[in-house]
Coordinates of C-alpha atoms (C1' of nucleotides) in Angstrom, one line a residue:
Chain K
M1 CA 0.0 0.0 0.0
A2 CA 1.2 3.4 -0.9
K3 CA 2.1 6.0 1.7
I4 CA -1.0 8.0 2.7
K5 CA -0.4 11.4 1.3
I6 CA -3.4 13.7 1.5
Q7 CA -3.9 16.3 -1.2
A8 CA -5.7 19.6 -0.6
A9 CA -5.3 19.5 3.2
P10 CA -6.4 23.1 3.6
S11 CA -9.6 22.4 1.7
I12 CA -10.3 19.4 3.9
R13 CA -9.8 21.4 7.0
R14 CA -12.4 23.9 6.0
M15 CA -15.0 21.3 5.2
P16 CA -16.3 21.0 8.8
S17 CA -17.1 24.7 9.0
Y18 CA -18.9 24.5 5.7
L19 CA -20.9 21.5 6.9
H20 CA -21.9 23.5 10.0
I21 CA -23.3 26.3 8.0
I22 CA -25.0 24.1 5.5
K23 CA -26.7 22.2 8.3
Q24 CA -27.9 25.4 9.8
A25 CA -29.4 26.2 6.4
R26 CA -31.1 22.9 6.3
N27 CA -32.6 23.5 9.8
C28 CA -34.0 26.7 8.5
G29 CA -35.7 24.8 5.7
C30 CA -33.5 26.1 2.9
E31 CA -33.4 23.8 -0.2
Y32 CA -30.4 25.6 -1.7
I33 CA -27.4 27.5 -0.4
S34 CA -24.9 29.5 -2.5
G35 CA -21.2 29.5 -2.1
T36 CA -21.5 33.3 -1.7
V37 CA -23.6 32.9 1.4
I38 CA -21.3 30.3 3.0
A39 CA -18.3 32.5 2.2
E40 CA -19.8 35.6 3.8
E41 CA -20.7 33.6 6.9
L42 CA -17.1 32.4 7.3
Q43 CA -15.4 35.5 6.0
L44 CA -13.8 33.7 3.1
E45 CA -13.7 34.3 -0.6
P46 CA -16.7 32.8 -2.6
I47 CA -14.3 31.3 -5.1
Q48 CA -12.5 29.4 -2.4
V49 CA -15.8 27.9 -1.1
R50 CA -16.8 26.9 -4.7
K51 CA -13.4 25.3 -5.3
D52 CA -13.5 23.4 -2.1
L53 CA -17.1 22.2 -2.5
A54 CA -16.2 21.0 -6.1
I55 CA -14.0 18.4 -4.4
T56 CA -17.0 16.7 -3.0
G57 CA -18.4 16.3 -6.5
V58 CA -21.7 18.1 -5.9
I59 CA -23.0 20.2 -8.8
G60 CA -24.5 23.6 -8.0
K61 CA -27.2 25.3 -9.9
P62 CA -26.4 28.8 -11.3
K63 CA -28.4 31.5 -9.6
K64 CA -29.6 29.1 -6.8
G65 CA -26.5 27.5 -5.3
Y66 CA -26.0 24.0 -4.1
P67 CA -28.8 21.6 -3.1
V68 CA -28.5 21.5 0.7
K69 CA -29.4 17.9 1.3
D70 CA -27.1 16.5 -1.4
L71 CA -24.3 18.8 -0.2
I72 CA -24.5 17.6 3.4
K73 CA -24.5 14.0 2.2
A74 CA -21.6 14.6 -0.1
V75 CA -19.4 16.4 2.5
E76 CA -20.2 13.7 5.1
L77 CA -19.3 11.0 2.6
F78 CA -16.1 12.8 1.7
L79 CA -15.1 13.1 5.3
G80 CA -16.1 9.6 6.2
W81 CA -18.5 11.1 8.8
N82 CA -21.4 9.0 7.6
T83 CA -19.9 5.7 8.8
H84 CA -19.8 4.5 12.4
K85 CA -16.3 4.1 13.7
K86 CA -15.0 2.8 17.0
A87 CA -12.1 4.4 18.9
V88 CA -10.2 4.0 22.1
I89 CA -8.5 6.7 24.2
V90 CA -5.0 5.9 25.3
G91 CA -4.2 7.9 28.4
A92 CA -7.0 9.1 30.6
G93 CA -5.3 12.3 31.9
N94 CA -6.5 15.8 31.5
L95 CA -6.9 15.8 27.8
G96 CA -8.1 12.2 27.5
T97 CA -10.8 13.0 30.0
A98 CA -11.9 16.1 28.2
L99 CA -12.1 14.1 24.9
C100 CA -14.2 11.4 26.6
G101 CA -16.6 14.1 27.6
Y102 CA -16.8 15.7 24.2
T103 CA -20.1 14.6 22.6
G104 CA -19.5 16.3 19.3
F105 CA -17.5 13.3 17.8
R106 CA -20.5 10.9 18.2
E107 CA -22.5 13.1 15.8
H108 CA -19.8 12.6 13.3
G109 CA -19.7 8.8 13.6
L110 CA -17.0 8.4 16.2
E111 CA -17.8 6.2 19.2
I112 CA -15.3 6.2 22.0
C113 CA -15.6 2.7 23.3
A114 CA -13.1 2.7 26.1
A115 CA -10.1 4.5 27.7
F116 CA -6.9 3.0 29.0
D117 CA -4.5 4.2 31.6
T118 CA -1.8 2.9 33.9
D119 CA -3.1 4.6 37.1
C120 CA -4.6 2.0 39.5
K121 CA -6.8 4.6 40.9
K122 CA -8.5 5.3 37.6
I123 CA -8.7 1.7 36.3
G124 CA -12.1 0.2 36.9
T125 CA -13.8 3.6 37.1
K126 CA -15.6 5.6 34.5
I127 CA -15.2 9.0 33.0
H128 CA -18.2 10.6 31.3
G129 CA -19.7 7.1 31.1
I130 CA -16.6 5.5 29.5
D131 CA -14.9 2.6 31.2
I132 CA -11.2 3.0 32.0
Y133 CA -9.2 -0.2 31.7
D134 CA -5.7 -1.3 32.5
K135 CA -3.3 -0.3 29.7
N136 CA -1.9 -3.7 29.7
D137 CA -5.2 -5.0 28.4
I138 CA -5.3 -2.7 25.4
A139 CA -4.0 -5.1 22.8
D140 CA -6.6 -7.8 23.6
Y141 CA -9.4 -5.2 23.7
I142 CA -8.4 -3.8 20.3
K143 CA -8.3 -7.2 18.7
K144 CA -11.5 -8.4 20.4
C145 CA -13.6 -5.4 19.5
K146 CA -11.8 -4.8 16.1
I147 CA -11.0 -1.2 17.0
K148 CA -9.3 0.7 14.1
I149 CA -8.8 4.1 15.7
A150 CA -6.8 5.2 18.7
I151 CA -6.6 8.6 20.3
L152 CA -3.2 9.2 21.9
T153 CA -3.4 11.4 25.0
L154 CA -0.7 10.0 27.1
P155 CA 2.6 11.6 28.2
S156 CA 4.9 12.1 25.2
E157 CA 7.6 9.8 26.5
Y158 CA 5.3 6.7 26.1
A159 CA 3.9 7.8 22.7
Q160 CA 6.1 5.7 20.4
E161 CA 6.0 2.6 22.7
A162 CA 2.2 2.8 22.8
A163 CA 1.9 3.4 19.0
D164 CA 3.9 0.2 18.4
I165 CA 1.5 -1.8 20.5
L166 CA -1.5 -0.2 18.9
V167 CA -0.2 -0.9 15.4
K168 CA 0.6 -4.5 16.2
S169 CA -2.9 -4.9 17.6
G170 CA -4.5 -3.8 14.4
I171 CA -5.1 0.0 14.8
K172 CA -5.2 1.7 11.4
A173 CA -5.5 5.4 12.4
I174 CA -3.9 7.3 15.3
W175 CA -5.0 10.7 16.4
N176 CA -1.8 11.9 18.0
F177 CA -2.2 14.6 20.7
T178 CA 1.3 14.1 22.1
N179 CA 4.0 16.5 21.0
L180 CA 6.2 13.8 19.5
K181 CA 6.2 12.6 15.9
I182 CA 5.5 8.9 16.0
T183 CA 6.8 6.4 13.5
V184 CA 4.3 3.9 12.1
P185 CA 4.1 1.6 9.0
E186 CA 2.9 3.2 5.7
N187 CA -0.6 1.8 5.9
V188 CA -1.4 3.5 9.2
A189 CA -2.7 7.0 9.2
V190 CA -1.6 9.5 11.7
Q191 CA -3.2 12.9 12.4
K192 CA -1.0 15.0 14.7
E193 CA -2.8 17.6 16.8
D194 CA -0.4 20.2 18.1
L195 CA -1.5 22.7 20.7
S196 CA 2.0 24.2 21.0
S197 CA 2.0 25.2 17.3
G198 CA -1.2 27.1 17.9
Y199 CA 0.3 28.7 21.0
A200 CA 3.3 29.6 18.9
M201 CA 1.0 31.4 16.4
L202 CA -0.6 33.3 19.3
G203 CA 2.7 34.4 20.6
V204 CA 4.0 35.7 17.3
M205 CA 0.7 37.6 16.8
I206 CA 1.0 39.2 20.2
N207 CA 4.6 40.1 19.4
A208 CA 3.5 41.6 16.1
S209 CA 0.7 43.7 17.5
S210 CA 2.6 45.3 20.4
Chain G
M23 CA -3.1 49.7 13.7
A24 CA -2.9 47.4 10.7
K25 CA -4.7 44.1 10.6
I26 CA -2.5 41.4 12.1
K27 CA -1.5 39.2 9.2
I28 CA 1.1 36.6 10.0
Q29 CA 3.6 35.6 7.3
A30 CA 5.2 32.2 7.2
A31 CA 2.6 30.5 9.4
P32 CA 3.9 27.0 8.6
S33 CA 7.3 28.0 9.7
I34 CA 6.1 29.4 12.9
R35 CA 4.1 26.3 13.6
R36 CA 7.2 24.2 13.3
M37 CA 9.2 26.3 15.7
P38 CA 8.0 24.6 18.9
S39 CA 9.1 21.2 17.7
Y40 CA 12.5 22.6 16.8
L41 CA 12.8 24.2 20.2
H42 CA 12.0 20.8 21.8
I43 CA 14.8 19.1 20.0
I44 CA 17.3 21.9 20.6
K45 CA 16.6 21.9 24.3
Q46 CA 17.2 18.2 24.4
A47 CA 20.6 18.9 22.8
R48 CA 21.3 21.5 25.4
N49 CA 20.5 19.0 28.1
C50 CA 22.9 16.6 26.6
G51 CA 25.6 19.3 26.8
C52 CA 25.8 20.0 23.1
E53 CA 27.1 23.4 22.2
Y54 CA 26.1 23.2 18.6
I55 CA 23.3 21.5 16.7
S56 CA 23.0 21.2 12.9
G57 CA 19.9 21.7 10.8
T58 CA 20.6 18.2 9.4
V59 CA 20.3 16.6 12.9
I60 CA 17.1 18.5 13.7
A61 CA 15.6 17.5 10.4
E62 CA 16.4 13.9 10.8
E63 CA 14.8 13.8 14.2
L64 CA 11.6 15.4 12.9
Q65 CA 11.6 13.7 9.6
L66 CA 11.8 16.9 7.7
E67 CA 14.1 18.2 5.0
P68 CA 17.3 19.9 6.2
I69 CA 16.8 22.9 3.9
Q70 CA 13.4 23.5 5.5
V71 CA 14.9 23.6 9.0
R72 CA 17.6 26.0 7.8
K73 CA 15.1 28.3 6.1
D74 CA 12.9 28.3 9.2
L75 CA 15.7 28.9 11.6
A76 CA 16.9 31.8 9.5
I77 CA 13.7 33.6 10.4
T78 CA 15.0 33.9 14.0
G79 CA 18.1 35.6 12.8
V80 CA 20.6 33.1 14.3
I81 CA 23.7 32.6 12.3
G82 CA 25.0 29.0 12.0
K83 CA 28.6 27.9 11.7
P84 CA 29.5 25.9 8.6
K85 CA 30.4 22.3 9.6
K86 CA 29.2 22.8 13.2
G87 CA 25.6 24.0 13.0
Y88 CA 23.8 26.5 15.2
P89 CA 25.0 27.6 18.7
V90 CA 22.4 25.8 21.0
K91 CA 22.1 28.5 23.7
D92 CA 21.7 31.4 21.2
L93 CA 19.3 29.4 19.2
I94 CA 17.0 28.6 22.1
K95 CA 17.1 32.3 23.1
A96 CA 16.3 33.4 19.6
V97 CA 13.4 31.0 19.1
E98 CA 11.9 31.8 22.4
L99 CA 12.2 35.5 21.7
F100 CA 10.7 35.1 18.3
L101 CA 7.7 33.2 19.8
G102 CA 7.4 35.6 22.7
W103 CA 7.9 32.6 25.0
N104 CA 10.5 34.5 27.0
T105 CA 8.1 37.0 28.5
H106 CA 5.6 36.3 31.3
K107 CA 2.0 36.6 30.2
K108 CA -1.2 36.3 32.1
A109 CA -4.4 34.6 30.8
V110 CA -7.9 33.7 31.8
I111 CA -9.9 30.7 30.9
V112 CA -13.5 31.5 29.8
G113 CA -15.7 28.4 30.3
A114 CA -14.6 25.8 32.8
G115 CA -16.1 22.8 31.0
N116 CA -14.2 19.7 29.8
L117 CA -11.7 21.5 27.7
G118 CA -11.3 24.5 30.0
T119 CA -10.6 22.1 32.9
A120 CA -8.1 20.2 30.8
L121 CA -6.2 23.3 29.8
C122 CA -6.1 24.5 33.5
G123 CA -4.4 21.2 34.3
Y124 CA -1.9 21.5 31.5
T125 CA 1.4 22.6 33.0
G126 CA 3.3 23.0 29.7
F127 CA 2.1 26.5 29.1
R128 CA 3.7 27.8 32.2
E129 CA 7.1 26.7 30.9
H130 CA 6.5 29.0 27.9
G131 CA 5.5 32.0 29.9
L132 CA 1.8 31.6 30.1
E133 CA 0.2 31.9 33.5
I134 CA -3.4 31.0 33.8
C135 CA -4.7 33.3 36.5
A136 CA -8.3 32.4 36.8
A137 CA -11.2 30.6 35.1
F138 CA -14.7 31.9 34.7
D139 CA -18.0 30.0 34.3
T140 CA -21.7 30.4 34.7
D141 CA -22.3 27.2 36.7
C142 CA -23.1 28.0 40.4
K143 CA -21.7 24.6 41.4
K144 CA -18.3 25.4 39.9
I145 CA -18.0 29.1 41.0
G146 CA -16.0 29.4 44.2
T147 CA -14.2 26.1 43.7
K148 CA -10.8 25.4 42.2
I149 CA -9.7 23.2 39.3
H150 CA -6.0 22.2 39.3
G151 CA -5.4 25.0 41.8
I152 CA -7.0 27.7 39.6
D153 CA -9.9 29.7 41.1
I154 CA -13.2 29.6 39.2
Y155 CA -15.2 32.9 39.4
D156 CA -18.6 34.0 38.2
K157 CA -18.5 34.9 34.6
N158 CA -20.3 38.2 35.3
D159 CA -17.1 39.3 37.2
I160 CA -14.8 38.7 34.2
A161 CA -14.7 42.3 32.9
D162 CA -13.7 43.7 36.3
Y163 CA -11.1 41.0 36.8
I164 CA -9.5 41.6 33.4
K165 CA -9.3 45.3 34.0
K166 CA -8.0 45.0 37.6
C167 CA -5.3 42.4 36.8
K168 CA -4.5 43.8 33.3
I169 CA -5.0 40.5 31.6
K170 CA -4.3 40.6 27.9
I171 CA -5.0 37.0 26.9
A172 CA -8.2 35.0 27.0
I173 CA -8.7 31.3 26.3
L174 CA -12.2 30.7 25.0
T175 CA -13.5 27.3 26.0
L176 CA -17.2 27.9 26.3
P177 CA -20.1 26.6 24.2
S178 CA -20.0 28.1 20.7
E179 CA -23.3 29.9 21.0
Y180 CA -21.8 32.3 23.6
A181 CA -18.5 32.8 21.9
Q182 CA -19.2 36.1 20.1
E183 CA -21.0 37.6 23.1
A184 CA -18.1 36.6 25.4
A185 CA -15.5 37.9 22.9
D186 CA -17.2 41.3 22.8
I187 CA -17.0 41.6 26.6
L188 CA -13.4 40.5 26.6
V189 CA -12.4 43.0 24.0
K190 CA -14.2 45.8 25.7
S191 CA -12.4 44.9 28.9
G192 CA -8.9 45.2 27.3
I193 CA -8.1 41.7 26.1
K194 CA -5.6 41.8 23.2
A195 CA -5.4 38.1 22.2
I196 CA -8.0 35.4 22.1
W197 CA -7.2 31.7 21.8
N198 CA -10.5 30.5 20.4
F199 CA -11.3 26.8 21.0
T200 CA -14.9 27.1 20.0
N201 CA -15.9 26.1 16.5
L202 CA -17.2 29.5 15.5
K203 CA -15.2 32.3 13.8
I204 CA -15.4 35.3 16.1
T205 CA -15.4 38.9 14.9
V206 CA -13.0 41.3 16.8
P207 CA -11.4 44.7 16.1
E208 CA -8.3 44.8 14.0
N209 CA -5.9 45.2 16.9
V210 CA -7.0 42.0 18.7
A211 CA -5.2 38.8 17.7
V212 CA -7.3 35.6 17.4
Q213 CA -5.8 32.1 17.2
K214 CA -8.5 29.6 16.3
E215 CA -7.9 26.0 17.4
D216 CA -10.1 23.6 15.6
L217 CA -10.4 20.0 16.6
S218 CA -13.0 19.2 14.0
S219 CA -10.6 20.1 11.2
G220 CA -8.1 17.6 12.5
Y221 CA -10.9 15.0 12.8
A222 CA -11.8 15.8 9.1
M223 CA -8.2 15.0 8.1
L224 CA -8.3 11.8 10.0
G225 CA -11.5 10.8 8.3
V226 CA -10.2 11.5 4.8
M227 CA -7.0 9.6 5.5
I228 CA -9.0 6.6 6.7
N229 CA -11.2 6.8 3.6
A230 CA -8.0 7.0 1.5
S231 CA -6.4 4.0 3.1
S232 CA -9.2 1.5 2.9
Chain I
dT9 C1' -34.8 38.9 -20.4
dA10 C1' -31.5 40.4 -16.7
dG11 C1' -28.7 39.1 -13.3
dA12 C1' -26.8 36.1 -9.8
dT13 C1' -24.2 32.2 -9.4
dT14 C1' -21.7 28.3 -11.0
dG15 C1' -17.5 26.0 -12.9
dT16 C1' -13.4 26.4 -15.8
dT17 C1' -9.2 28.2 -17.2
dA18 C1' -5.4 31.3 -16.3
dA19 C1' -2.7 34.3 -13.1
dT20 C1' -0.8 35.2 -8.8
dC21 C1' 1.1 34.2 -4.6
dG22 C1' 3.6 31.8 -1.1
dA23 C1' 5.9 27.7 0.6
dT24 C1' 8.9 24.0 -0.3
dT25 C1' 12.6 22.1 -2.5
dA26 C1' 16.9 22.1 -5.4
dA27 C1' 21.4 23.7 -6.6
dC28 C1' 25.6 25.5 -5.3
dA29 C1' 29.1 28.8 -3.8
dA30 C1' 31.0 30.2 0.7
dT31 C1' 33.2 28.7 4.8
dC32 C1' 35.0 26.8 8.8
Chain A
dT10 C1' 43.4 19.9 3.2
dA11 C1' 38.8 17.6 2.7
dG12 C1' 34.2 17.5 3.8
dA13 C1' 30.2 18.8 6.3
dT14 C1' 27.2 22.4 6.8
dT15 C1' 25.5 27.0 6.1
dG16 C1' 23.0 30.6 3.6
dT17 C1' 21.7 32.4 -0.9
dT18 C1' 19.6 32.3 -5.3
dA19 C1' 16.7 29.9 -8.5
dA20 C1' 13.2 26.3 -9.6
dT21 C1' 9.2 23.8 -8.5
dC22 C1' 5.1 22.9 -6.5
dG23 C1' 0.6 23.7 -4.7
dA24 C1' -3.0 26.8 -3.0
dT25 C1' -5.4 30.9 -3.6
dT26 C1' -7.4 34.4 -6.3
dA27 C1' -8.9 36.5 -10.7
dA28 C1' -11.4 36.6 -15.0
dC29 C1' -15.1 35.1 -17.5
dA30 C1' -18.1 32.2 -20.3
dA31 C1' -22.0 29.2 -19.4
dT32 C1' -26.5 28.8 -17.4
dC33 C1' -30.7 28.8 -15.0

DNA sequence: TAGATTGTTAATCGATTAACAATC
DNA sequence: TAGATTGTTAATCGATTAACAATC
């Protein structure tokens, strides 16, 4: 299998905000929504919205815009948000706990089935209704429940070690919230989420404005 | 004041990972570190590391690399991580709580002074040692303590309303964790952090790999 | 019809990568 | 000296923006 290389990442990243607006339109009973309207709402250029939406394959109608229902379906299909997916949380610390409590993922097809930790005090308890198990049992659990997605929220120093176990157990996608780059086989997708890079942007902006 | 428009955002976003590596080198007693070594560690191209580091103004030595101590100072200066900054958390829910407990910011100059919420049960208590106050008192607090940074972790529907109050109270930078784009005056910096865009990337990668 | 909006093709812009002389 | 590494200049690549014909 070829290395997963995603084209048009900036466009993909904008999709959720489009989806949000389009769903609002649907809830207002609109049948069509124009790229112009979406752009205005998000303070973007209309041409950028049109280019992005073209990726999903939906055909708009001149003068009216895009058919709302079709567009929602197409964006969700494109993002894979229409299919049910099971995930585990690896590391039930601050961030892991917060993600367990975040209900937004479920609306987009992601079910968090379990969390794993090394802390005896946490093991056996629940956070936000999600069971916390012993991290040593993670391989068995992933195999048994055929989990394909893991959310890495443990201390960075254990990230690679955990990733190796996850991959060996059959995980195909890792959402990496640690600040280390992990090494995985070609056929495993990794999405790195990096708070410190956002904080860096904030810092530079503050520098620039003062 | 001109609209804050940041050049070279991708370079800025990579700086924290460089800094991490460089600090490791310092802790190992290295006096110099080459762009080649940093690149290898992060699986980047050496030329990209050199170009990025050039932004900070540090001059490297052919054959040796960059002076570690100077480089750390320069990157921290560039990111504004060398100066002490005070911030408040607006919305002590899941994410707000997680950020209160995250100690990493303090190392980079950010002190979270207080959190604000509307929930009577939370007001008056502490999370991770940080006081939670009534959201109605936020304007007074910001003015009194001369806070310039606010971290927005409340439900999206209150984001704009809160932002307006923050700006009026003197906040100059907002780290926006809601999924709405907020509108602020030109001289206020906003850094939007968007989990759903990362989740979108993950979804597309999973689609692509199966 | 007139006019708003789409989708295509071309132009611009910025970021990444390549090539290579300078240098310690 | 030889060779690794820097920093500069140029080339490539991809994303954004502009222009405009097509169309409902």
